[in-house]
PDB file of C-alpha atoms and ligand atoms in Angstrom:
ATOM      1  CA  UNK J   1       1.796  -6.898  -6.154  1.00 98.00           C
ATOM      2  CA  UNK J   2       0.781  -7.430  -2.526  1.00 98.00           C
ATOM      3  CA  UNK J   3       3.381  -7.912   0.210  1.00 98.00           C
ATOM      4  CA  UNK J   4       2.735 -10.312   3.105  1.00 98.00           C
ATOM      5  CA  UNK J   5       5.270 -10.814   5.878  1.00 98.00           C
ATOM      6  CA  UNK J   6       6.152 -14.412   6.730  1.00 98.00           C
ATOM      7  CA  UNK J   7       6.456 -14.329  10.506  1.00 98.00           C
ATOM      8  CA  UNK J   8       4.506 -14.575  13.742  1.00 98.00           C
ATOM      9  CA  UNK J   9       6.721 -11.988  15.451  1.00 98.00           C
ATOM     10  CA  UNK J  10       4.667  -8.921  16.399  1.00 98.00           C
ATOM     11  CA  UNK J  11       7.630  -6.511  16.389  1.00 98.00           C
ATOM     12  CA  UNK J  12       8.668  -7.548  12.877  1.00 98.00           C
ATOM     13  CA  UNK J  13       5.071  -7.205  11.681  1.00 98.00           C
ATOM     14  CA  UNK J  14       4.849  -3.702  13.222  1.00 98.00           C
ATOM     15  CA  UNK J  15       8.214  -2.689  11.728  1.00 98.00           C
ATOM     16  CA  UNK J  16       7.216  -3.518   8.137  1.00 98.00           C
ATOM     17  CA  UNK J  17       3.620  -2.368   8.596  1.00 98.00           C
ATOM     18  CA  UNK J  18       4.908   1.034   9.747  1.00 98.00           C
ATOM     19  CA  UNK J  19       6.551   1.457   6.324  1.00 98.00           C
ATOM     20  CA  UNK J  20       3.053   1.403   4.817  1.00 97.00           C
ATOM     21  CA  UNK J  21       3.887  -1.430   2.425  1.00 97.00           C
ATOM     22  CA  UNK J  22       2.286  -4.405   4.186  1.00 98.00           C
ATOM     23  CA  UNK J  23      -0.884  -6.115   2.950  1.00 98.00           C
ATOM     24  CA  UNK J  24      -0.971  -9.176   5.176  1.00 98.00           C
ATOM     25  CA  UNK J  25       0.807 -11.872   7.171  1.00 98.00           C
ATOM     26  CA  UNK J  26       1.455 -15.564   6.737  1.00 98.00           C
ATOM     27  CA  UNK J  27       2.216 -17.801   9.685  1.00 98.00           C
ATOM     28  CA  UNK J  28       2.810 -21.506   9.991  1.00 98.00           C
ATOM     29  CA  UNK J  29       3.156 -23.877  12.966  1.00 97.00           C
ATOM     30  CA  UNK J  30       6.965 -23.547  12.921  1.00 97.00           C
ATOM     31  CA  UNK J  31       6.810 -19.725  12.994  1.00 98.00           C
ATOM     32  CA  UNK J  32       4.236 -19.799  15.837  1.00 98.00           C
ATOM     33  CA  UNK J  33       6.362 -22.275  17.816  1.00 97.00           C
ATOM     34  CA  UNK J  34       9.401 -20.000  17.324  1.00 97.00           C
ATOM     35  CA  UNK J  35       7.506 -17.264  19.235  1.00 97.00           C
ATOM     36  CA  UNK J  36       6.957 -19.705  22.125  1.00 97.00           C
ATOM     37  CA  UNK J  37       3.179 -19.479  21.893  1.00 94.00           C
ATOM     38  CA  UNK J  38       1.331 -22.454  23.372  1.00 94.00           C
ATOM     39  CA  UNK J  39      -2.287 -23.287  24.192  1.00 96.00           C
ATOM     40  CA  UNK J  40      -5.407 -22.523  22.190  1.00 96.00           C
ATOM     41  CA  UNK J  41      -6.306 -19.281  24.007  1.00 97.00           C
ATOM     42  CA  UNK J  42      -2.825 -17.818  23.584  1.00 97.00           C
ATOM     43  CA  UNK J  43      -2.621 -18.908  19.952  1.00 98.00           C
ATOM     44  CA  UNK J  44      -6.003 -17.354  19.138  1.00 98.00           C
ATOM     45  CA  UNK J  45      -5.101 -14.157  21.034  1.00 98.00           C
ATOM     46  CA  UNK J  46      -1.870 -13.957  19.034  1.00 98.00           C
ATOM     47  CA  UNK J  47      -3.717 -14.247  15.709  1.00 98.00           C
ATOM     48  CA  UNK J  48      -6.098 -11.514  16.888  1.00 98.00           C
ATOM     49  CA  UNK J  49      -3.122  -9.280  17.802  1.00 98.00           C
ATOM     50  CA  UNK J  50      -1.634  -9.823  14.323  1.00 98.00           C
ATOM     51  CA  UNK J  51      -4.952  -8.987  12.646  1.00 98.00           C
ATOM     52  CA  UNK J  52      -5.232  -5.796  14.708  1.00 98.00           C
ATOM     53  CA  UNK J  53      -1.764  -4.640  13.563  1.00 98.00           C
ATOM     54  CA  UNK J  54      -2.434  -5.172   9.849  1.00 97.00           C
ATOM     55  CA  UNK J  55      -5.914  -3.703  10.002  1.00 92.00           C
ATOM     56  CA  UNK J  56      -7.748  -4.711   6.818  1.00 94.00           C
ATOM     57  CA  UNK J  57      -4.926  -7.116   5.844  1.00 97.00           C
ATOM     58  CA  UNK J  58      -5.174 -10.851   5.346  1.00 98.00           C
ATOM     59  CA  UNK J  59      -3.633 -13.168   7.945  1.00 98.00           C
ATOM     60  CA  UNK J  60      -3.032 -16.834   7.182  1.00 98.00           C
ATOM     61  CA  UNK J  61      -3.581 -19.084  10.207  1.00 98.00           C
ATOM     62  CA  UNK J  62      -2.743 -22.739   9.643  1.00 98.00           C
ATOM     63  CA  UNK J  63      -4.788 -25.718  10.833  1.00 98.00           C
ATOM     64  CA  UNK J  64      -2.781 -28.230  12.860  1.00 98.00           C
ATOM     65  CA  UNK J  65      -4.995 -31.244  12.116  1.00 98.00           C
ATOM     66  CA  UNK J  66      -4.238 -33.427   9.128  1.00 98.00           C
ATOM     67  CA  UNK J  67      -7.639 -35.175   8.963  1.00 98.00           C
ATOM     68  CA  UNK J  68     -10.699 -33.668   7.246  1.00 98.00           C
ATOM     69  CA  UNK J  69     -12.937 -33.422  10.341  1.00 98.00           C
ATOM     70  CA  UNK J  70     -10.171 -31.820  12.386  1.00 98.00           C
ATOM     71  CA  UNK J  71      -9.363 -29.305   9.655  1.00 98.00           C
ATOM     72  CA  UNK J  72     -13.029 -28.293   9.395  1.00 98.00           C
ATOM     73  CA  UNK J  73     -13.377 -27.895  13.168  1.00 98.00           C
ATOM     74  CA  UNK J  74     -10.175 -25.870  13.490  1.00 98.00           C
ATOM     75  CA  UNK J  75     -10.724 -23.807  10.335  1.00 98.00           C
ATOM     76  CA  UNK J  76     -14.215 -22.739  11.395  1.00 98.00           C
ATOM     77  CA  UNK J  77     -12.870 -21.657  14.796  1.00 98.00           C
ATOM     78  CA  UNK J  78      -9.935 -19.783  13.242  1.00 98.00           C
ATOM     79  CA  UNK J  79     -12.239 -17.961  10.817  1.00 98.00           C
ATOM     80  CA  UNK J  80     -14.277 -16.699  13.812  1.00 98.00           C
ATOM     81  CA  UNK J  81     -11.254 -14.899  15.332  1.00 98.00           C
ATOM     82  CA  UNK J  82     -11.273 -11.969  12.886  1.00 98.00           C
ATOM     83  CA  UNK J  83     -12.562 -11.170   9.403  1.00 97.00           C
ATOM     84  CA  UNK J  84      -8.955 -10.930   8.153  1.00 98.00           C
ATOM     85  CA  UNK J  85      -8.212 -14.589   8.882  1.00 98.00           C
ATOM     86  CA  UNK J  86      -7.460 -16.849   5.917  1.00 98.00           C
ATOM     87  CA  UNK J  87      -7.487 -20.539   6.853  1.00 98.00           C
ATOM     88  CA  UNK J  88      -4.244 -22.165   5.761  1.00 98.00           C
ATOM     89  CA  UNK J  89      -4.667 -25.799   4.753  1.00 98.00           C
ATOM     90  CA  UNK J  90      -1.980 -28.273   3.642  1.00 98.00           C
ATOM     91  CA  UNK J  91      -2.006 -29.677   0.111  1.00 98.00           C
ATOM     92  CA  UNK J  92      -3.344 -33.158   0.847  1.00 98.00           C
ATOM     93  CA  UNK J  93      -6.433 -35.133  -0.156  1.00 98.00           C
ATOM     94  CA  UNK J  94      -8.187 -34.171   3.107  1.00 98.00           C
ATOM     95  CA  UNK J  95      -6.892 -30.616   2.678  1.00 98.00           C
ATOM     96  CA  UNK J  96      -8.448 -30.272  -0.776  1.00 98.00           C
ATOM     97  CA  UNK J  97     -11.766 -31.606   0.540  1.00 98.00           C
ATOM     98  CA  UNK J  98     -11.566 -29.081   3.382  1.00 98.00           C
ATOM     99  CA  UNK J  99     -10.791 -26.214   0.959  1.00 98.00           C
ATOM    100  CA  UNK J 100     -13.867 -27.163  -1.083  1.00 98.00           C
ATOM    101  CA  UNK J 101     -15.954 -27.155   2.134  1.00 98.00           C
ATOM    102  CA  UNK J 102     -14.589 -23.764   3.251  1.00 98.00           C
ATOM    103  CA  UNK J 103     -15.150 -22.292  -0.234  1.00 98.00           C
ATOM    104  CA  UNK J 104     -18.837 -23.216  -0.025  1.00 98.00           C
ATOM    105  CA  UNK J 105     -18.990 -21.542   3.389  1.00 98.00           C
ATOM    106  CA  UNK J 106     -17.311 -18.342   2.071  1.00 98.00           C
ATOM    107  CA  UNK J 107     -14.290 -18.925   4.306  1.00 98.00           C
ATOM    108  CA  UNK J 108     -11.085 -17.813   2.602  1.00 98.00           C
ATOM    109  CA  UNK J 109      -8.289 -20.380   2.271  1.00 98.00           C
ATOM    110  CA  UNK J 110      -4.583 -20.601   1.522  1.00 98.00           C
ATOM    111  CA  UNK J 111      -3.432 -23.969   0.194  1.00 99.00           C
ATOM    112  CA  UNK J 112       0.087 -24.421   1.549  1.00 98.00           C
ATOM    113  CA  UNK J 113       3.039 -26.719   0.824  1.00 98.00           C
ATOM    114  CA  UNK J 114       2.505 -26.525  -2.941  1.00 98.00           C
ATOM    115  CA  UNK J 115       5.483 -27.878  -4.892  1.00 98.00           C
ATOM    116  CA  UNK J 116       3.987 -28.656  -8.313  1.00 98.00           C
ATOM    117  CA  UNK J 117       1.746 -26.906 -10.843  1.00 98.00           C
ATOM    118  CA  UNK J 118      -0.626 -29.888 -10.759  1.00 98.00           C
ATOM    119  CA  UNK J 119      -1.137 -29.404  -7.024  1.00 98.00           C
ATOM    120  CA  UNK J 120      -1.850 -25.706  -7.657  1.00 98.00           C
ATOM    121  CA  UNK J 121      -4.384 -26.570 -10.385  1.00 98.00           C
ATOM    122  CA  UNK J 122      -6.247 -28.945  -8.065  1.00 98.00           C
ATOM    123  CA  UNK J 123      -6.289 -26.329  -5.278  1.00 98.00           C
ATOM    124  CA  UNK J 124      -7.677 -23.723  -7.694  1.00 98.00           C
ATOM    125  CA  UNK J 125     -10.399 -26.132  -8.826  1.00 98.00           C
ATOM    126  CA  UNK J 126     -11.356 -26.691  -5.162  1.00 98.00           C
ATOM    127  CA  UNK J 127     -11.757 -22.911  -4.852  1.00 98.00           C
ATOM    128  CA  UNK J 128      -8.670 -21.940  -2.812  1.00 98.00           C
ATOM    129  CA  UNK J 129      -8.328 -18.168  -2.403  1.00 98.00           C
ATOM    130  CA  UNK J 130      -4.516 -18.531  -2.497  1.00 98.00           C
ATOM    131  CA  UNK J 131      -2.011 -21.214  -3.428  1.00 98.00           C
ATOM    132  CA  UNK J 132       1.403 -21.053  -1.769  1.00 98.00           C
ATOM    133  CA  UNK J 133       4.188 -22.457  -3.946  1.00 98.00           C
ATOM    134  CA  UNK J 134       7.413 -22.708  -1.876  1.00 98.00           C
ATOM    135  CA  UNK J 135      10.103 -21.153  -4.087  1.00 98.00           C
ATOM    136  CA  UNK J 136      13.107 -21.334  -1.747  1.00 98.00           C
ATOM    137  CA  UNK J 137      12.559 -24.919  -0.644  1.00 98.00           C
ATOM    138  CA  UNK J 138      12.555 -26.012  -4.309  1.00 98.00           C
ATOM    139  CA  UNK J 139      15.766 -24.033  -4.914  1.00 98.00           C
ATOM    140  CA  UNK J 140      17.218 -25.872  -1.897  1.00 98.00           C
ATOM    141  CA  UNK J 141      16.856 -29.191  -3.747  1.00 98.00           C
ATOM    142  CA  UNK J 142      18.353 -27.823  -6.991  1.00 97.00           C
ATOM    143  CA  UNK J 143      14.986 -27.259  -8.716  1.00 98.00           C
ATOM    144  CA  UNK J 144      14.192 -23.739  -9.956  1.00 98.00           C
ATOM    145  CA  UNK J 145      11.343 -22.568  -7.722  1.00 98.00           C
ATOM    146  CA  UNK J 146      10.619 -19.624 -10.025  1.00 98.00           C
ATOM    147  CA  UNK J 147       9.816 -22.012 -12.901  1.00 98.00           C
ATOM    148  CA  UNK J 148       6.949 -23.240 -10.760  1.00 98.00           C
ATOM    149  CA  UNK J 149       5.582 -19.697 -10.305  1.00 98.00           C
ATOM    150  CA  UNK J 150       5.755 -19.205 -14.074  1.00 98.00           C
ATOM    151  CA  UNK J 151       3.948 -22.464 -14.790  1.00 98.00           C
ATOM    152  CA  UNK J 152       1.151 -21.825 -12.269  1.00 98.00           C
ATOM    153  CA  UNK J 153       0.721 -18.279 -13.586  1.00 98.00           C
ATOM    154  CA  UNK J 154       0.317 -19.560 -17.142  1.00 98.00           C
ATOM    155  CA  UNK J 155      -2.256 -22.162 -16.091  1.00 98.00           C
ATOM    156  CA  UNK J 156      -4.306 -19.715 -13.995  1.00 98.00           C
ATOM    157  CA  UNK J 157      -4.330 -17.200 -16.866  1.00 98.00           C
ATOM    158  CA  UNK J 158      -5.350 -19.914 -19.377  1.00 98.00           C
ATOM    159  CA  UNK J 159      -8.491 -20.656 -17.380  1.00 97.00           C
ATOM    160  CA  UNK J 160      -9.061 -17.338 -15.636  1.00 96.00           C
ATOM    161  CA  UNK J 161      -8.982 -18.809 -12.116  1.00 97.00           C
ATOM    162  CA  UNK J 162      -9.697 -16.398  -9.258  1.00 96.00           C
ATOM    163  CA  UNK J 163      -7.122 -18.200  -7.081  1.00 98.00           C
ATOM    164  CA  UNK J 164      -4.159 -15.937  -6.325  1.00 98.00           C
ATOM    165  CA  UNK J 165      -0.528 -17.030  -6.444  1.00 98.00           C
ATOM    166  CA  UNK J 166       1.085 -16.353  -3.070  1.00 98.00           C
ATOM    167  CA  UNK J 167       4.787 -16.967  -3.695  1.00 98.00           C
ATOM    168  CA  UNK J 168       6.208 -18.348  -0.439  1.00 98.00           C
ATOM    169  CA  UNK J 169       9.530 -19.495   0.986  1.00 98.00           C
ATOM    170  CA  UNK J 170      11.111 -16.307  -0.365  1.00 98.00           C
ATOM    171  CA  UNK J 171      14.770 -15.979   0.572  1.00 98.00           C
ATOM    172  CA  UNK J 172      16.155 -12.826  -1.109  1.00 98.00           C
ATOM    173  CA  UNK J 173      15.166  -9.697  -3.094  1.00 98.00           C
ATOM    174  CA  UNK J 174      15.787 -11.381  -6.485  1.00 98.00           C
ATOM    175  CA  UNK J 175      13.002 -13.842  -5.670  1.00 98.00           C
ATOM    176  CA  UNK J 176      10.636 -10.896  -5.212  1.00 98.00           C
ATOM    177  CA  UNK J 177      11.824  -9.174  -8.396  1.00 98.00           C
ATOM    178  CA  UNK J 178      11.358 -12.318 -10.487  1.00 98.00           C
ATOM    179  CA  UNK J 179       7.944 -13.081  -8.936  1.00 98.00           C
ATOM    180  CA  UNK J 180       6.849  -9.515  -9.758  1.00 98.00           C
ATOM    181  CA  UNK J 181       8.054  -9.888 -13.368  1.00 98.00           C
ATOM    182  CA  UNK J 182       6.172 -13.174 -13.727  1.00 98.00           C
ATOM    183  CA  UNK J 183       3.030 -11.651 -12.224  1.00 98.00           C
ATOM    184  CA  UNK J 184       2.592 -13.482  -8.902  1.00 98.00           C
ATOM    185  CA  UNK J 185      -0.221 -11.704  -7.071  1.00 98.00           C
ATOM    186  CA  UNK J 186       1.436 -11.806  -3.638  1.00 98.00           C
ATOM    187  CA  UNK J 187       4.833 -12.580  -2.114  1.00 98.00           C
ATOM    188  CA  UNK J 188       5.346 -13.525   1.498  1.00 98.00           C
ATOM    189  CA  UNK J 189       8.829 -12.929   2.856  1.00 98.00           C
ATOM    190  CA  UNK J 190      10.685 -12.412   6.141  1.00 98.00           C
ATOM    191  CA  UNK J 191      11.181  -8.828   7.373  1.00 98.00           C
ATOM    192  CA  UNK J 192      14.878  -8.859   6.436  1.00 98.00           C
ATOM    193  CA  UNK J 193      14.096  -9.509   2.758  1.00 98.00           C
ATOM    194  CA  UNK J 194      11.720  -6.523   2.629  1.00 98.00           C
ATOM    195  CA  UNK J 195      14.349  -4.324   4.289  1.00 98.00           C
ATOM    196  CA  UNK J 196      16.943  -5.588   1.779  1.00 98.00           C
ATOM    197  CA  UNK J 197      14.684  -4.303  -1.033  1.00 98.00           C
ATOM    198  CA  UNK J 198      15.460  -0.741   0.114  1.00 97.00           C
ATOM    199  CA  UNK J 199      19.221  -1.030  -0.203  1.00 97.00           C
ATOM    200  CA  UNK J 200      21.568   0.101  -2.965  1.00 97.00           C
ATOM    201  CA  UNK J 201      25.227   1.111  -2.448  1.00 98.00           C
ATOM    202  CA  UNK J 202      24.846   4.082  -4.834  1.00 98.00           C
ATOM    203  CA  UNK J 203      21.982   5.364  -2.643  1.00 98.00           C
ATOM    204  CA  UNK J 204      24.308   5.276   0.395  1.00 98.00           C
ATOM    205  CA  UNK J 205      27.160   6.991  -1.488  1.00 98.00           C
ATOM    206  CA  UNK J 206      24.804   9.601  -2.980  1.00 98.00           C
ATOM    207  CA  UNK J 207      23.163  10.378   0.366  1.00 98.00           C
ATOM    208  CA  UNK J 208      26.551  10.733   2.120  1.00 98.00           C
ATOM    209  CA  UNK J 209      27.573  13.360  -0.454  1.00 98.00           C
ATOM    210  CA  UNK J 210      24.230  15.197  -0.224  1.00 98.00           C
ATOM    211  CA  UNK J 211      24.490  15.303   3.588  1.00 97.00           C
ATOM    212  CA  UNK J 212      28.062  16.696   3.375  1.00 97.00           C
ATOM    213  CA  UNK J 213      27.096  19.343   0.815  1.00 97.00           C
ATOM    214  CA  UNK J 214      23.855  20.063   2.691  1.00 96.00           C
ATOM    215  CA  UNK J 215      25.895  21.117   5.724  1.00 94.00           C
ATOM    216  CA  UNK J 216      27.501  23.857   3.579  1.00 95.00           C
ATOM    217  CA  UNK J 217      24.000  25.361   3.119  1.00 96.00           C
ATOM    218  CA  UNK J 218      23.845  26.168   6.859  1.00 89.00           C
ATOM    219  CA  UNK J 219      20.084  25.553   7.203  1.00 83.00           C
ATOM    220  CA  UNK J 220      20.391  25.117  11.006  1.00 77.00           C
TER     221      UNK J 220
HETATM  222  C1  LIG E   1       4.476 -20.052   3.639  1.00 64.25           C
HETATM  223  O1  LIG E   1       3.419 -19.553   3.905  1.00 64.25           O
HETATM  224  C2  LIG E   1       5.461 -20.501   4.625  1.00 64.25           C
HETATM  225  O2  LIG E   1       5.140 -19.932   5.873  1.00 64.25           O
HETATM  226  C3  LIG E   1       6.869 -20.070   4.337  1.00 64.25           C
HETATM  227  O3  LIG E   1       6.968 -19.170   3.263  1.00 64.25           O
HETATM  228  C4  LIG E   1       7.870 -21.151   4.348  1.00 64.25           C
HETATM  229  O4  LIG E   1       9.136 -20.600   4.142  1.00 64.25           O
HETATM  230  P1  LIG E   1      10.508 -21.320   4.562  1.00 64.25           P
HETATM  231  O5  LIG E   1      10.859 -22.283   3.479  1.00 64.25           O
HETATM  232  O6  LIG E   1      11.485 -20.190   4.666  1.00 64.25           O
HETATM  233  O7  LIG E   1      10.240 -22.007   5.876  1.00 64.25           O
END
């Protein structure tokens, strides 16, 4: 399973990348706005900085246009920034057309805002490199987001699609565990969720005891 971090914050990206467990980054307009980044030059420089941190990793950069021509223009420019850029396109009629266009141009895409298995199937048929089903946002409206991951996984296996499931809107470690059991190819989660994966109270208790007993060995 590949781990992407869902943030545009360079320090958080560095922190998780330094653990040696990071395979990529997903951003979205809300995450970019949270960092206070404005203007095309600054936005592009920020994507480049992210790509440089996760050298060899994949970095989703989202188009801001909602019309086909705008998505094509923006996506082609984003793809020029760095070879790690994956153009993130919303799940709309124009978005699907744009994904088909980018696929023919060998530009990698991430179809975002996927909330149904039918949307994922259409994105796969258009040639999306990734589909991003939003698990947490479905949970928020009392619908089991993990059921969606299961359904998409079954469909993609039935037809051997190359499109990868990028489970998004991940809120806690159990989401990651369940996505791994189902077989999602990638999860994207905030830094805190990855750090939470490391924790277990018995580890803390066990380490405390080892440190105490270790002092009796008088190594130093
Ligand atoms: C996906 O790529 C999105 O950036 C993200 O996972 C959305 O998560 P949220 O529901 O926590 O905003």
